[in-house]
Coordinates of C-alpha atoms in Angstrom, one line a residue:
Chain A
M1 CA -9.1 -40.0 -105.2
S2 CA -12.5 -38.6 -106.2
D3 CA -14.5 -35.5 -105.7
Q4 CA -12.3 -32.4 -105.8
K5 CA -14.6 -30.6 -103.4
T6 CA -13.1 -32.6 -100.6
F7 CA -9.6 -31.3 -101.4
G8 CA -8.1 -28.1 -100.2
F9 CA -6.7 -25.3 -102.4
E10 CA -3.1 -26.3 -101.8
T11 CA -3.8 -29.9 -102.9
R12 CA -5.6 -28.8 -106.0
A13 CA -2.8 -26.3 -106.8
I14 CA -0.5 -29.3 -107.2
H15 CA -2.7 -32.0 -108.6
A16 CA -5.6 -30.5 -110.6
G17 CA -5.2 -31.2 -114.3
A18 CA -2.0 -33.1 -113.7
A19 CA -2.6 -36.8 -113.4
P20 CA 0.4 -38.9 -114.3
D21 CA 1.0 -39.0 -118.0
P22 CA -1.2 -41.9 -119.4
A23 CA 1.4 -42.7 -122.2
T24 CA 4.5 -43.0 -120.0
G25 CA 3.6 -42.7 -116.3
A26 CA 5.7 -39.5 -116.1
R27 CA 4.8 -37.9 -112.8
Q28 CA 5.4 -34.3 -113.8
V29 CA 3.4 -33.0 -116.7
P30 CA 5.5 -33.6 -119.9
I31 CA 6.2 -30.7 -122.3
Y32 CA 4.4 -31.8 -125.4
Q33 CA 6.4 -29.8 -127.8
T34 CA 4.5 -30.9 -130.9
T35 CA 2.4 -29.1 -133.5
A36 CA 0.1 -32.0 -134.6
Y37 CA -1.3 -35.4 -133.5
V38 CA -1.8 -38.5 -135.5
F39 CA -5.4 -39.6 -135.9
E40 CA -6.4 -43.2 -135.1
D41 CA -8.4 -43.5 -138.4
A42 CA -10.5 -41.4 -140.7
D43 CA -13.6 -41.7 -138.4
D44 CA -11.5 -40.5 -135.5
A45 CA -10.4 -37.5 -137.5
A46 CA -13.9 -36.7 -138.5
S47 CA -15.3 -37.0 -135.0
L48 CA -12.5 -34.6 -133.7
F49 CA -13.1 -32.0 -136.4
N50 CA -16.9 -32.2 -135.8
L51 CA -16.3 -31.7 -132.1
Q52 CA -18.1 -35.0 -131.4
K53 CA -15.2 -35.9 -129.2
V54 CA -12.5 -33.9 -127.6
G55 CA -8.9 -34.6 -128.4
Y56 CA -5.8 -33.3 -130.0
I57 CA -5.7 -32.2 -133.7
Y58 CA -3.3 -29.3 -133.8
S59 CA -1.6 -27.3 -131.0
R60 CA -3.1 -24.0 -132.0
L61 CA -6.4 -25.4 -130.6
T62 CA -5.4 -27.9 -128.0
N63 CA -2.1 -29.3 -126.5
P64 CA -1.8 -31.7 -123.6
T65 CA 0.6 -29.5 -121.6
V66 CA -1.5 -26.4 -122.1
S67 CA -4.7 -28.2 -121.3
A68 CA -3.3 -29.4 -118.0
L69 CA -2.8 -25.7 -117.1
E70 CA -6.3 -24.9 -118.4
E71 CA -7.9 -27.6 -116.2
R72 CA -5.8 -26.5 -113.2
M73 CA -6.9 -22.9 -113.5
A74 CA -10.5 -23.8 -114.1
N75 CA -10.4 -25.9 -110.9
L76 CA -8.7 -23.3 -108.8
E77 CA -11.1 -20.6 -109.8
G78 CA -14.1 -22.9 -109.4
G79 CA -15.1 -22.6 -113.1
A80 CA -16.4 -25.1 -115.7
G81 CA -13.5 -24.7 -118.0
A82 CA -10.6 -22.5 -119.2
T83 CA -8.9 -21.4 -122.3
C84 CA -5.2 -20.5 -122.2
T85 CA -3.7 -17.8 -124.3
G86 CA -0.3 -16.4 -125.2
S87 CA -0.6 -13.5 -122.9
G88 CA -3.0 -11.7 -120.5
H89 CA -3.9 -9.2 -123.3
A90 CA -4.9 -12.1 -125.6
A91 CA -7.1 -13.5 -122.7
Q92 CA -9.0 -10.2 -122.7
M93 CA -9.5 -10.4 -126.4
M94 CA -10.6 -14.0 -126.1
A95 CA -13.0 -13.2 -123.2
L96 CA -14.8 -10.5 -125.3
F97 CA -14.6 -12.3 -128.7
P98 CA -17.7 -14.6 -128.3
L99 CA -19.7 -11.7 -126.7
M100 CA -19.1 -8.8 -128.9
A101 CA -20.0 -7.7 -132.5
P102 CA -19.0 -4.5 -134.2
G103 CA -20.9 -1.6 -132.6
D104 CA -21.3 -3.4 -129.3
D105 CA -19.9 -1.9 -126.1
F106 CA -18.8 -3.0 -122.6
V107 CA -18.6 -1.0 -119.4
S108 CA -15.1 -1.0 -117.9
S109 CA -13.6 0.3 -114.7
N110 CA -11.3 3.3 -115.3
K111 CA -8.8 1.8 -112.8
L112 CA -7.0 -0.8 -114.9
Y113 CA -3.5 -1.7 -115.9
G114 CA -2.5 1.0 -118.4
G115 CA -2.0 -1.5 -121.2
S116 CA -5.6 -2.7 -120.8
I117 CA -6.8 0.9 -121.1
N118 CA -4.8 1.3 -124.3
Q119 CA -6.2 -2.0 -125.7
F120 CA -9.8 -1.1 -124.8
R121 CA -9.6 2.6 -125.7
N122 CA -7.6 2.4 -129.0
S123 CA -7.2 -1.0 -130.6
F124 CA -10.5 -2.7 -129.9
P125 CA -12.7 0.1 -131.3
R126 CA -10.5 0.7 -134.3
A127 CA -10.0 -2.9 -135.3
F128 CA -13.1 -4.7 -134.1
G129 CA -15.7 -1.9 -133.4
W130 CA -15.8 -3.0 -129.7
N131 CA -16.4 0.2 -127.7
A132 CA -15.5 0.6 -124.0
S133 CA -17.1 3.2 -121.7
F134 CA -14.8 3.9 -118.7
V135 CA -16.5 4.5 -115.4
D136 CA -15.4 4.9 -111.8
F137 CA -16.5 1.6 -110.3
D138 CA -16.7 3.1 -106.8
D139 CA -19.9 4.7 -108.1
L140 CA -22.2 1.7 -108.7
D141 CA -25.0 3.9 -110.0
A142 CA -22.7 5.2 -112.7
V143 CA -21.9 1.6 -113.7
K144 CA -25.7 1.0 -114.0
R145 CA -26.2 4.2 -116.0
A146 CA -23.5 3.2 -118.4
I147 CA -25.3 0.0 -119.4
G148 CA -27.1 0.4 -122.7
P149 CA -28.9 -1.8 -125.2
K150 CA -25.7 -2.8 -126.9
T151 CA -23.7 -3.4 -123.7
K152 CA -22.5 -7.0 -123.6
A153 CA -20.3 -7.1 -120.5
I154 CA -18.9 -5.4 -117.4
F155 CA -15.2 -5.5 -116.9
C156 CA -13.0 -4.8 -113.8
E157 CA -10.0 -5.9 -111.9
S158 CA -10.6 -7.6 -108.6
L159 CA -7.6 -5.9 -107.1
A160 CA -6.7 -3.1 -109.5
N161 CA -3.3 -2.3 -111.0
P162 CA -1.5 0.0 -110.3
G163 CA -2.7 0.1 -106.8
G164 CA -4.8 -0.6 -103.8
V165 CA -8.3 -0.5 -105.4
V166 CA -10.7 -3.4 -104.5
S167 CA -13.8 -3.8 -106.7
D168 CA -17.1 -4.6 -105.0
L169 CA -17.5 -7.8 -106.9
E170 CA -20.8 -9.0 -105.3
A171 CA -22.6 -5.7 -106.1
L172 CA -21.1 -5.7 -109.6
G173 CA -22.2 -9.3 -110.1
R174 CA -25.8 -8.3 -109.2
I175 CA -25.7 -5.4 -111.6
A176 CA -24.5 -7.6 -114.4
A177 CA -27.1 -10.3 -113.6
D178 CA -29.9 -7.7 -113.6
A179 CA -28.7 -6.5 -117.0
G180 CA -28.4 -10.1 -118.4
I181 CA -24.7 -9.6 -119.2
P182 CA -21.6 -11.3 -117.8
L183 CA -19.2 -9.7 -115.3
I184 CA -15.6 -10.2 -116.4
V185 CA -13.0 -9.9 -113.7
D186 CA -9.2 -9.7 -114.2
N187 CA -8.0 -11.6 -111.2
T188 CA -4.2 -11.3 -112.0
L189 CA -3.1 -9.3 -108.9
A190 CA -5.2 -11.3 -106.4
T191 CA -4.8 -14.8 -107.9
P192 CA -7.4 -17.5 -107.0
Y193 CA -5.5 -18.1 -103.8
L194 CA -6.6 -14.7 -102.4
C195 CA -9.9 -14.1 -104.3
R196 CA -12.3 -16.3 -106.4
P197 CA -14.5 -13.9 -108.4
I198 CA -16.9 -16.6 -109.6
E199 CA -17.9 -17.1 -105.9
W200 CA -19.1 -13.5 -105.9
G201 CA -21.0 -13.6 -109.2
A202 CA -18.4 -13.2 -112.0
T203 CA -19.1 -15.2 -115.2
L204 CA -15.6 -14.9 -116.7
V205 CA -12.2 -14.5 -115.0
V206 CA -9.1 -13.5 -116.9
H207 CA -5.5 -13.6 -115.9
S208 CA -2.1 -12.7 -117.0
T209 CA -0.5 -15.9 -115.8
T210 CA 2.8 -14.2 -116.4
K211 CA 2.6 -12.7 -112.9
F212 CA 2.1 -14.5 -109.6
L213 CA 0.9 -17.7 -111.2
S214 CA 4.1 -18.3 -113.1
G215 CA 5.8 -16.6 -110.2
N216 CA 9.4 -16.3 -111.4
G217 CA 9.1 -13.8 -114.3
T218 CA 9.9 -16.5 -116.9
S219 CA 6.8 -17.1 -118.9
L220 CA 4.2 -15.1 -120.7
G221 CA 0.7 -16.4 -120.6
G222 CA -3.0 -15.7 -120.1
V223 CA -6.2 -17.6 -119.4
V224 CA -10.0 -17.1 -119.6
I225 CA -12.0 -19.1 -117.1
D226 CA -15.8 -19.5 -117.6
S227 CA -18.1 -20.2 -114.6
G228 CA -20.4 -22.3 -116.7
A229 CA -23.3 -20.7 -114.9
F230 CA -24.4 -18.0 -117.4
D231 CA -27.4 -18.6 -119.6
W232 CA -26.2 -17.4 -123.0
S233 CA -29.5 -18.2 -124.7
K234 CA -31.8 -16.2 -122.4
D235 CA -32.0 -12.9 -124.3
G236 CA -30.5 -13.6 -127.7
K237 CA -27.7 -11.2 -126.9
F238 CA -24.8 -13.6 -127.7
P239 CA -25.4 -15.0 -131.2
A240 CA -21.9 -16.4 -131.5
L241 CA -22.7 -18.9 -128.8
T242 CA -26.4 -19.5 -129.7
E243 CA -26.8 -19.2 -133.5
P244 CA -25.6 -21.8 -136.0
E245 CA -21.8 -21.6 -136.5
P246 CA -21.0 -21.8 -140.2
G247 CA -17.5 -23.1 -139.4
Y248 CA -19.0 -26.2 -137.8
H249 CA -21.9 -27.1 -140.2
G250 CA -24.4 -25.0 -138.4
L251 CA -23.6 -26.3 -134.8
R252 CA -25.1 -24.1 -132.0
F253 CA -22.6 -24.1 -129.2
H254 CA -24.8 -23.4 -126.3
E255 CA -27.6 -25.8 -127.3
T256 CA -25.1 -28.6 -128.0
F257 CA -22.5 -28.1 -125.2
G258 CA -24.6 -26.4 -122.5
H259 CA -22.5 -25.1 -119.6
L260 CA -19.3 -26.1 -121.5
A261 CA -20.2 -23.9 -124.5
F262 CA -18.0 -20.9 -123.8
T263 CA -14.8 -23.0 -123.2
I264 CA -15.4 -25.3 -126.2
H265 CA -16.1 -22.2 -128.4
G266 CA -12.9 -20.6 -127.0
H267 CA -10.8 -23.4 -128.4
A268 CA -12.8 -24.5 -131.5
V269 CA -13.5 -21.0 -132.8
G270 CA -11.5 -18.5 -130.7
L271 CA -8.1 -20.1 -130.8
R272 CA -8.7 -21.6 -134.2
D273 CA -9.5 -18.2 -135.9
L274 CA -7.6 -15.7 -133.8
G275 CA -4.7 -17.9 -133.0
P276 CA -3.3 -16.6 -129.7
S277 CA -2.3 -20.0 -128.3
Q278 CA 0.0 -20.5 -125.4
A279 CA 3.4 -22.2 -125.9
P280 CA 3.7 -25.7 -124.2
L281 CA 6.9 -24.7 -122.4
N282 CA 5.3 -21.6 -120.9
A283 CA 2.4 -23.7 -119.7
F284 CA 4.8 -26.2 -118.1
L285 CA 6.7 -23.4 -116.3
T286 CA 3.4 -21.9 -115.2
L287 CA 2.1 -25.2 -113.9
N288 CA 5.4 -25.5 -111.8
G289 CA 4.9 -22.0 -110.5
I290 CA 1.3 -22.7 -109.4
E291 CA 2.4 -25.6 -107.2
T292 CA 3.9 -23.1 -104.8
L293 CA 1.4 -20.3 -105.3
P294 CA -0.2 -20.6 -101.8
L295 CA 3.2 -20.4 -100.0
R296 CA 4.4 -17.5 -102.1
M297 CA 1.2 -15.5 -101.8
E298 CA 1.3 -15.7 -98.0
R299 CA 4.9 -14.3 -98.1
H300 CA 4.1 -11.7 -100.7
C301 CA 1.2 -10.4 -98.7
A302 CA 3.1 -10.4 -95.4
N303 CA 6.1 -8.6 -96.9
A304 CA 3.8 -6.0 -98.7
L305 CA 2.0 -5.2 -95.5
A306 CA 5.4 -4.6 -93.7
V307 CA 6.6 -2.4 -96.5
A308 CA 3.4 -0.4 -96.7
R309 CA 3.5 0.3 -93.0
F310 CA 7.1 1.4 -93.2
L311 CA 6.3 3.8 -96.1
E312 CA 3.2 5.2 -94.3
G313 CA 5.5 6.4 -91.5
H314 CA 8.2 7.8 -93.9
P315 CA 8.5 11.7 -94.1
A316 CA 9.2 11.7 -97.9
V317 CA 5.9 9.8 -98.6
A318 CA 2.7 11.7 -99.1
W319 CA 0.3 8.7 -99.1
V320 CA 0.2 4.9 -99.4
S321 CA -2.6 3.1 -101.3
Y322 CA -2.5 -0.5 -100.0
A323 CA -5.8 -2.1 -99.3
G324 CA -4.3 -4.0 -96.3
L325 CA -3.7 -0.8 -94.4
E326 CA -6.1 0.5 -91.7
S327 CA -6.0 3.9 -93.6
S328 CA -7.2 2.4 -96.9
K329 CA -10.7 3.4 -98.0
Y330 CA -10.9 -0.2 -99.4
R331 CA -10.1 -1.8 -96.1
T332 CA -13.6 -3.2 -95.6
A333 CA -13.8 -4.5 -99.2
A334 CA -10.4 -6.1 -98.8
A335 CA -11.5 -7.8 -95.6
K336 CA -14.5 -9.2 -97.5
Y337 CA -12.9 -10.1 -100.8
L338 CA -9.3 -10.6 -99.9
P339 CA -9.3 -12.1 -96.4
G340 CA -6.0 -13.9 -96.9
G341 CA -4.1 -10.6 -97.7
A342 CA -4.4 -7.6 -100.0
G343 CA -1.7 -8.8 -102.5
S344 CA 1.7 -7.3 -103.0
V345 CA 1.2 -4.7 -105.7
F346 CA 0.4 -1.2 -104.5
T347 CA 1.2 2.4 -105.0
F348 CA 2.5 5.3 -103.0
G349 CA 2.9 9.0 -103.6
L350 CA 6.2 11.0 -103.2
K351 CA 6.1 14.4 -101.8
G352 CA 8.8 15.3 -104.3
G353 CA 6.6 14.6 -107.4
Y354 CA 7.7 13.4 -110.9
Q355 CA 11.4 14.2 -110.4
A356 CA 11.6 12.4 -107.1
G357 CA 9.9 9.4 -108.7
V358 CA 12.4 9.2 -111.5
K359 CA 15.3 9.6 -109.0
L360 CA 13.9 6.9 -106.7
V361 CA 13.7 4.2 -109.4
E362 CA 17.3 5.1 -110.4
S363 CA 18.5 4.8 -106.7
V364 CA 17.2 1.4 -105.7
E365 CA 19.7 -1.5 -105.7
L366 CA 17.8 -4.6 -104.5
F367 CA 14.6 -3.6 -106.4
S368 CA 14.5 -4.0 -110.2
H369 CA 13.2 -1.2 -112.3
V370 CA 11.0 -3.3 -114.7
A371 CA 7.6 -3.1 -116.4
N372 CA 6.4 -6.3 -114.8
L373 CA 4.9 -7.4 -111.5
G374 CA 4.1 -10.6 -109.5
D375 CA 7.7 -11.8 -109.6
S376 CA 9.5 -13.5 -106.7
R377 CA 11.8 -10.4 -106.8
S378 CA 10.8 -7.0 -105.6
L379 CA 10.0 -4.7 -108.5
I380 CA 9.6 -0.9 -108.8
I381 CA 8.2 1.3 -111.5
H382 CA 7.3 5.0 -112.0
P383 CA 4.0 4.6 -114.0
A384 CA 3.9 8.2 -115.3
S385 CA 7.2 7.8 -117.1
T386 CA 6.6 4.1 -118.2
T387 CA 3.5 1.9 -118.2
H388 CA 1.0 4.8 -118.2
R389 CA 3.2 7.1 -120.3
Q390 CA 1.0 6.8 -123.4
L391 CA -2.1 8.1 -121.5
P392 CA -3.0 11.8 -121.3
P393 CA -2.4 13.4 -117.9
E394 CA -6.0 13.3 -116.9
A395 CA -6.3 9.6 -117.8
Q396 CA -3.1 8.9 -115.8
A397 CA -4.6 10.6 -112.7
M398 CA -7.9 8.7 -113.2
A399 CA -6.0 5.4 -113.4
G400 CA -4.1 6.2 -110.2
A401 CA -0.9 6.8 -112.1
G402 CA -0.2 10.5 -111.5
P403 CA 3.3 12.1 -111.7
E404 CA 4.1 11.5 -108.0
V405 CA 3.0 7.8 -108.0
I406 CA 5.4 4.9 -107.5
R407 CA 4.2 1.3 -108.0
L408 CA 5.8 -1.5 -106.1
S409 CA 5.5 -5.3 -106.5
I410 CA 6.9 -6.7 -103.3
G411 CA 8.8 -9.9 -103.7
I412 CA 9.5 -12.8 -101.3
E413 CA 12.9 -11.7 -100.2
T414 CA 13.7 -10.9 -96.5
A415 CA 11.4 -8.1 -95.5
A416 CA 14.1 -6.1 -93.7
D417 CA 16.2 -6.1 -96.8
I418 CA 13.4 -4.8 -99.0
I419 CA 12.7 -2.0 -96.5
A420 CA 16.4 -1.1 -96.1
D421 CA 16.7 -0.7 -99.9
L422 CA 13.7 1.6 -100.1
D423 CA 14.8 3.6 -97.0
R424 CA 18.2 4.3 -98.6
A425 CA 16.8 5.1 -102.0
L426 CA 14.1 7.4 -100.5
A427 CA 16.9 9.4 -98.8
A428 CA 18.8 9.6 -102.1
A429 CA 15.6 10.8 -104.0
A430 CA 14.9 13.5 -101.4
G431 CA 18.5 14.7 -101.3
Chain B
M1 CA -31.3 -41.1 -102.7
T2 CA -30.7 -37.4 -103.1
H3 CA -30.2 -36.3 -106.7
D4 CA -28.6 -32.9 -106.2
T5 CA -25.1 -34.5 -106.4
Y6 CA -23.7 -37.8 -107.4
T7 CA -20.4 -39.3 -106.3
D8 CA -17.8 -40.1 -109.0
A9 CA -17.9 -43.7 -107.8
F10 CA -21.7 -43.9 -108.4
I11 CA -21.5 -42.5 -111.9
R12 CA -18.5 -44.7 -112.8
D13 CA -20.4 -47.8 -111.5
V14 CA -23.5 -46.9 -113.7
L15 CA -21.4 -46.4 -116.8
G16 CA -19.4 -49.5 -116.1
R17 CA -22.3 -51.9 -115.6
V18 CA -24.6 -51.0 -118.6
R19 CA -23.9 -52.4 -122.0
S20 CA -27.0 -51.5 -124.1
I21 CA -28.5 -48.0 -124.1
A22 CA -31.8 -46.9 -125.6
L23 CA -31.5 -43.2 -126.5
V24 CA -35.0 -41.6 -126.5
G25 CA -35.1 -38.5 -128.6
A26 CA -32.4 -39.6 -130.9
S27 CA -31.6 -37.3 -133.9
D28 CA -30.1 -38.0 -137.3
D29 CA -28.9 -34.4 -137.5
P30 CA -25.1 -34.6 -137.0
V31 CA -24.8 -31.3 -135.2
R32 CA -27.5 -32.1 -132.5
A33 CA -26.3 -33.0 -129.0
S34 CA -28.3 -36.3 -129.0
Y35 CA -26.4 -37.4 -132.2
F36 CA -23.1 -36.5 -130.5
V37 CA -24.0 -38.6 -127.5
L38 CA -25.2 -41.6 -129.6
K39 CA -22.0 -41.5 -131.7
Y40 CA -19.7 -41.1 -128.8
L41 CA -21.1 -43.9 -126.7
M42 CA -21.2 -46.2 -129.7
D43 CA -17.5 -45.5 -130.2
K44 CA -16.9 -46.4 -126.6
G45 CA -18.5 -49.8 -127.2
Y46 CA -22.0 -49.4 -125.9
R47 CA -24.8 -51.0 -128.0
M48 CA -26.9 -48.0 -128.9
I49 CA -30.6 -48.2 -129.7
P50 CA -32.1 -45.0 -131.1
V51 CA -35.7 -44.3 -130.2
N52 CA -37.7 -41.6 -132.1
P53 CA -41.2 -42.1 -133.5
K54 CA -40.6 -39.6 -136.4
L55 CA -37.5 -41.6 -137.5
A56 CA -38.9 -45.1 -136.8
G57 CA -37.9 -47.7 -139.4
G58 CA -34.9 -45.8 -140.5
T59 CA -31.3 -46.0 -139.2
I60 CA -28.9 -43.6 -137.4
L61 CA -25.2 -44.5 -137.7
G62 CA -26.4 -48.0 -138.9
Q63 CA -28.6 -48.6 -135.9
R64 CA -32.3 -49.3 -136.5
V65 CA -34.6 -46.6 -135.0
Y66 CA -37.6 -47.7 -132.9
A67 CA -40.8 -45.7 -132.4
S68 CA -41.0 -46.3 -128.7
L69 CA -39.4 -48.3 -125.8
A70 CA -42.4 -50.7 -126.0
D71 CA -41.2 -51.7 -129.5
L72 CA -37.7 -52.9 -128.5
P73 CA -37.1 -56.6 -129.1
E74 CA -35.2 -56.8 -125.8
A75 CA -34.8 -54.9 -122.6
P76 CA -32.1 -52.2 -122.7
D77 CA -29.7 -51.9 -119.7
M78 CA -30.2 -48.2 -119.7
V79 CA -32.6 -45.6 -121.1
D80 CA -31.1 -42.1 -121.8
I81 CA -33.8 -39.5 -122.1
F82 CA -33.4 -36.5 -124.4
R83 CA -36.8 -35.0 -123.7
N84 CA -38.0 -32.2 -121.4
A85 CA -38.8 -32.9 -117.8
K86 CA -42.5 -33.3 -118.3
A87 CA -42.2 -35.8 -121.2
A88 CA -39.5 -37.6 -119.3
G89 CA -42.1 -38.8 -116.7
G90 CA -43.9 -40.9 -119.3
I91 CA -40.6 -42.2 -120.8
V92 CA -39.5 -43.3 -117.3
D93 CA -42.7 -45.3 -116.9
E94 CA -42.1 -46.9 -120.3
A95 CA -38.5 -47.7 -119.3
I96 CA -39.7 -49.5 -116.2
A97 CA -42.2 -51.5 -118.2
A98 CA -39.5 -52.3 -120.8
G99 CA -37.3 -53.9 -118.1
A100 CA -34.5 -51.3 -118.1
R101 CA -32.1 -51.2 -115.1
V102 CA -31.1 -47.6 -115.3
V103 CA -33.0 -44.4 -116.3
W104 CA -30.8 -41.5 -117.1
M105 CA -32.3 -38.0 -117.7
Q106 CA -30.0 -35.6 -119.7
L107 CA -28.3 -32.5 -118.5
G108 CA -31.1 -29.9 -117.8
V109 CA -33.8 -32.6 -117.3
R110 CA -35.0 -33.4 -113.9
N111 CA -38.2 -35.1 -112.8
D112 CA -38.0 -36.2 -109.2
E113 CA -41.4 -37.9 -109.1
A114 CA -40.5 -40.1 -112.1
A115 CA -37.1 -40.9 -110.5
A116 CA -38.8 -42.0 -107.3
R117 CA -41.1 -44.3 -109.3
A118 CA -38.1 -45.8 -111.1
E119 CA -36.2 -46.3 -107.8
A120 CA -39.3 -47.9 -106.2
A121 CA -39.4 -50.3 -109.1
G122 CA -35.7 -51.2 -108.4
L123 CA -34.1 -49.1 -111.1
T124 CA -31.2 -46.7 -110.7
A125 CA -32.0 -43.1 -111.6
V126 CA -29.6 -40.4 -112.8
M127 CA -30.9 -36.8 -113.6
N128 CA -29.5 -33.6 -115.0
R129 CA -26.3 -35.2 -116.3
C130 CA -24.9 -36.2 -119.7
P131 CA -23.4 -39.7 -120.0
K132 CA -20.9 -38.4 -122.6
I133 CA -19.7 -35.6 -120.4
E134 CA -19.5 -37.9 -117.4
Y135 CA -17.5 -40.6 -119.4
Q136 CA -15.1 -37.9 -120.7
R137 CA -14.8 -36.4 -117.2
L138 CA -14.1 -39.7 -115.3
F139 CA -11.8 -41.2 -117.9
G140 CA -9.4 -38.3 -118.4
E141 CA -10.7 -37.0 -121.8
I142 CA -12.6 -33.8 -121.0
G143 CA -9.6 -31.8 -119.7
R144 CA -8.1 -32.0 -123.2
I145 CA -10.2 -29.0 -124.2
G146 CA -9.7 -27.2 -120.9
I147 CA -12.8 -28.4 -119.1
N148 CA -12.6 -28.9 -115.3
S149 CA -13.1 -32.6 -114.6
N150 CA -13.1 -32.1 -110.8
V151 CA -11.2 -35.3 -110.7
L152 CA -7.7 -35.5 -109.1
F153 CA -5.3 -38.4 -109.5
G154 CA -1.8 -38.8 -108.0
A155 CA -1.8 -42.5 -108.9
R156 CA -2.1 -43.7 -112.5
R157 CA -5.5 -42.6 -113.9
P158 CA -7.8 -45.5 -114.8
T159 CA -7.5 -45.8 -118.5
K160 CA -9.8 -48.8 -118.8
T161 CA -12.5 -48.3 -121.4
F162 CA -15.7 -50.1 -121.9
K163 CA -14.2 -52.2 -124.6
K164 CA -11.6 -53.5 -122.3
L165 CA -14.1 -54.3 -119.6
I166 CA -15.8 -56.9 -121.7

């Protein structure tokens, strides 16, 4: 087989990065549960440490099982390369690490997973001096206005968590390009099966692979994918990639590695110095999950649309925010960016408010009340009392996680069973 | 031929049929890309001939450095050009005169007029690619650091290296 461009998404979801093992012929990617690798000789070791050739030294930097997942994700997103991390949060840190210095800032959507808002609002500025300004990304002029001389990136989710918000990736990509900075898109909820942000102008894509990619709720993981299309040297804004790196005898990553610079830096400096590597077993389980991603996402989307329509007609429900519904203000954006379906994570509002929300999550039987999403099982959570609890009320409301809000992650069970469980629990919560 | 894209089979054929490579713009600085490429291709068994007028008479990795392609004692199979697009035009003409069979312009370097002259003289031309990246990509190495090879294999991946070819 040759050029991947002739292969469809489903074929690449199974084969990309996963040639039969050269050492044994093993057809499935082996779990290389090893910390270190024997050098051929002293010159081989020197070449590897000098980055003059790519290979395996120590699993904090590279590991054959993890690199199979990296290559698969880079391929599915249409990127030049990828760096896997221990979690989605670590991927966000690793995406910003080569771009930011203390005192720099980035412009972030205010509609993000609550944990990301905590990371950006509290830990990044305190520990690293990386400042985020939060903006409503429906207002593209506000995004432009928030870009200053020390702004190094624009960050958003393609399909935002907790629910129903679709980012205008093409417009944001243009704003980023005009400002000479990369657009970073968290594509966790859409997955590359539904949306490929690089095709719309994103430079970096991050994922929590813990969710739909892994698919079964077994394995934490994250990944940063680089498009390979950004010119890091153009304005001198990104010295970590363009200036001599003291840890590698003065090597300049962009000059030496060109379009591969970000990914090689991610391993050779990012994983080396920050250390948030992914475990080989988790990479193995995630590779297995991705094999069935296209089939699962079709079912996730179909079930979610059926549940959203049911909720929209229910008397106890005030509103439903699902981008696949005719009533959604993001319907046009969803048709453009998510033509295969609007995902399976969305929110709805209960007329009964906070108390009804708490009662609903305690009344479901098929749904699991957990702080996760993108599982094959249907999941439910009341963000105001859990994932978004640490945020002040106004930030909760801004993030779409007010007191009356319920977030669902619809699984791939029988749709009628999911609806019946919600119908019964809604009656209990209203009673 | 069009030079916007190359098939994997074409690149594999080029890398498989050349044995000696003159590298124009060679550097003795171990963190420069041209040094990386020289060392890597040498490790893979290619006979590397560094060319750089400023370093002529010296050696890089034990290989004698020549001032120009005209000074080489024998015709190289391939000339790999680490110069900008404008300078590459003259180097291509020298490569034709020196009897090379392949001219290869590095990643970021493209000179269509020069490539057309090379092809008219019976040479194969490759532009805007790096032979080190292509070798690593086609023979299953580049994915080790998370780079997308764009190559899919369900059968056993070819593991043959240059050394085993000869």
